[in-house]
CSV table of C-alpha atoms in Angstrom, one decimal:
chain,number,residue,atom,x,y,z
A,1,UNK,CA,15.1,5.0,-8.2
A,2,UNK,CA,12.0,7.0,-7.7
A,3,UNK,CA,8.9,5.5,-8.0
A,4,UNK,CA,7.1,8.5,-8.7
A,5,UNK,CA,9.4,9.2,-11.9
A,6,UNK,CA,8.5,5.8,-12.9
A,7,UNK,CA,4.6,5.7,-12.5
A,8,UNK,CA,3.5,9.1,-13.3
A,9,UNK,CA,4.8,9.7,-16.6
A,10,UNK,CA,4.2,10.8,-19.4
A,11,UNK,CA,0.1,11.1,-17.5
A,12,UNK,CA,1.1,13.9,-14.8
A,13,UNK,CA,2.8,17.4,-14.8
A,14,UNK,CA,6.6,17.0,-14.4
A,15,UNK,CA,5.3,19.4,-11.4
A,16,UNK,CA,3.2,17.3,-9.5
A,17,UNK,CA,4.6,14.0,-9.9
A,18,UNK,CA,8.1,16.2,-8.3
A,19,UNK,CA,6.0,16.8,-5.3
A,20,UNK,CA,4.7,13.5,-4.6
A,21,UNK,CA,7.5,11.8,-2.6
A,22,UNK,CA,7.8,8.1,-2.8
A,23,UNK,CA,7.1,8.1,1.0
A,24,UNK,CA,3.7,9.9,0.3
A,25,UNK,CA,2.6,7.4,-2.7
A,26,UNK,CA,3.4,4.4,-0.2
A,27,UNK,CA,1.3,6.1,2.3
A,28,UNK,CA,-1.3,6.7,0.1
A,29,UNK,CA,-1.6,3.0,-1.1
A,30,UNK,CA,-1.5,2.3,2.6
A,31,UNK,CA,-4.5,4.3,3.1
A,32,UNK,CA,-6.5,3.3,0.3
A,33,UNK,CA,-5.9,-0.3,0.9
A,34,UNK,CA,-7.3,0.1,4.7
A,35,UNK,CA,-9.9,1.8,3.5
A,36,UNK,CA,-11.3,-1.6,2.1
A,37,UNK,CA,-10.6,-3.3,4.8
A,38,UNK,CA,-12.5,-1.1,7.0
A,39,UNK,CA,-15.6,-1.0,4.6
A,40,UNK,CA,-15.4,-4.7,3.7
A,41,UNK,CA,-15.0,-5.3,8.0
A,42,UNK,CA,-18.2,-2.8,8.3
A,43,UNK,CA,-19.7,-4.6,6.3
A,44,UNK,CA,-19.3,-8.3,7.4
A,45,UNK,CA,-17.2,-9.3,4.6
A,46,UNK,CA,-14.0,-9.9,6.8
A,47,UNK,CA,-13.4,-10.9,10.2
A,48,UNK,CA,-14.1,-8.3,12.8
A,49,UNK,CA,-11.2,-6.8,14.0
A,50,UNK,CA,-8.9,-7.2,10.6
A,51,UNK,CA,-9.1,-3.5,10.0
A,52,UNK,CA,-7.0,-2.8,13.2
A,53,UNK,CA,-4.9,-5.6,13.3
A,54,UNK,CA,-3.8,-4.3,9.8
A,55,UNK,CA,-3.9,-0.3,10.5
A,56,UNK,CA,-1.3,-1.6,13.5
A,57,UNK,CA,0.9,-4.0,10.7
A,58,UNK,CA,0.7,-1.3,8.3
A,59,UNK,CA,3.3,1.2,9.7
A,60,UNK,CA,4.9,3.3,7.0
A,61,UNK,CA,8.0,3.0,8.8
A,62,UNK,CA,8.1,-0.7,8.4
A,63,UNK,CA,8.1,-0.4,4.5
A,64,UNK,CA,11.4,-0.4,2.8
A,65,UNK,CA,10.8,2.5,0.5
A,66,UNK,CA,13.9,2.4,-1.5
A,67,UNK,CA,13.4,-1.7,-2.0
A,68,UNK,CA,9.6,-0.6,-3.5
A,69,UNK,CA,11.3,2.0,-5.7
A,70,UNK,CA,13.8,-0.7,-6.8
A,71,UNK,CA,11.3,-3.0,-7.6
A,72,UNK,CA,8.9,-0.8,-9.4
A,73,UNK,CA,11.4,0.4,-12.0
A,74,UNK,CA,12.4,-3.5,-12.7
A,75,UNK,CA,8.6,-4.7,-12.9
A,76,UNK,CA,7.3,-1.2,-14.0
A,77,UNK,CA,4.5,-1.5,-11.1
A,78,UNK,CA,4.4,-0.2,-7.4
A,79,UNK,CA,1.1,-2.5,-7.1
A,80,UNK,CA,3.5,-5.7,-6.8
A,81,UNK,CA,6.6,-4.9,-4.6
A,82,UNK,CA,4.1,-2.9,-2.0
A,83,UNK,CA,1.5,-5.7,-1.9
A,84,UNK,CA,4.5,-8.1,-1.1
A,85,UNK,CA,6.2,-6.4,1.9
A,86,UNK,CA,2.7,-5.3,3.0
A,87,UNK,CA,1.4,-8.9,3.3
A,88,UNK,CA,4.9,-10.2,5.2
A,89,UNK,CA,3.8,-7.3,7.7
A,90,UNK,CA,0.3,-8.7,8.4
A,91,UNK,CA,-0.9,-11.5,11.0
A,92,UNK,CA,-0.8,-14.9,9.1
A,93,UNK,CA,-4.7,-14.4,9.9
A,94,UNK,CA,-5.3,-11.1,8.0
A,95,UNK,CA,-3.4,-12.0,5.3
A,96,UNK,CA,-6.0,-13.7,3.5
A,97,UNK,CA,-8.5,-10.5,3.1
A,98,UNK,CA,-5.4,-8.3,2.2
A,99,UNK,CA,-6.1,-6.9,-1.1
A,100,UNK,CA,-9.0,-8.6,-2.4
A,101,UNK,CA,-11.0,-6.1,-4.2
């Protein structure tokens, strides 16, 4: 199942929501969530060095893509199956300030 025919809709053109592959909305959710960490680790929030122990967990080519798409169309929400394998990929020690926003 494609995750992006399950989230965008009816919200986006039938267009843009073909051009987003499933591999691009992980990577984007990758992104966005080490973004945080970054800020939050600029800004004393989190352990210093958390950003890069995560940016180095976080490889999209760790994330079972299909098992997210799977997921999302039973629970109707990326959010849950991608925060799930994203924490099994982290440190036990980074765990903690993943996704905390």
């Amino acid at each position: 199942m494609k995750i992006n025919r399950l989230i965008n809709q009816p919200f986006v053109h039938l267009g843009i929501a073909e051009a987003l592959s499933d591999r691009a909305f992980i990577e984007a959710m990758i992104d966005f969530e080490l973004a945080v960490l970054e800020h939050r680790e600029q800004n004393q929030l989190i352990p210093k060095n958390t950003f890069q122990q995560s940016k180095h967990a976080l490889d999209i080519e760790l994330f079972d893509i299909d098992a997210i798409g799977a997921q999302t169309y039973l629970g109707g929400n990326a959010a849950i199956p991608f925060v799930a394998q994203a924490k099994s990929l982290l440190p036990s020690d980074v765990r903690p300030f993943f996704i905390k926003h």
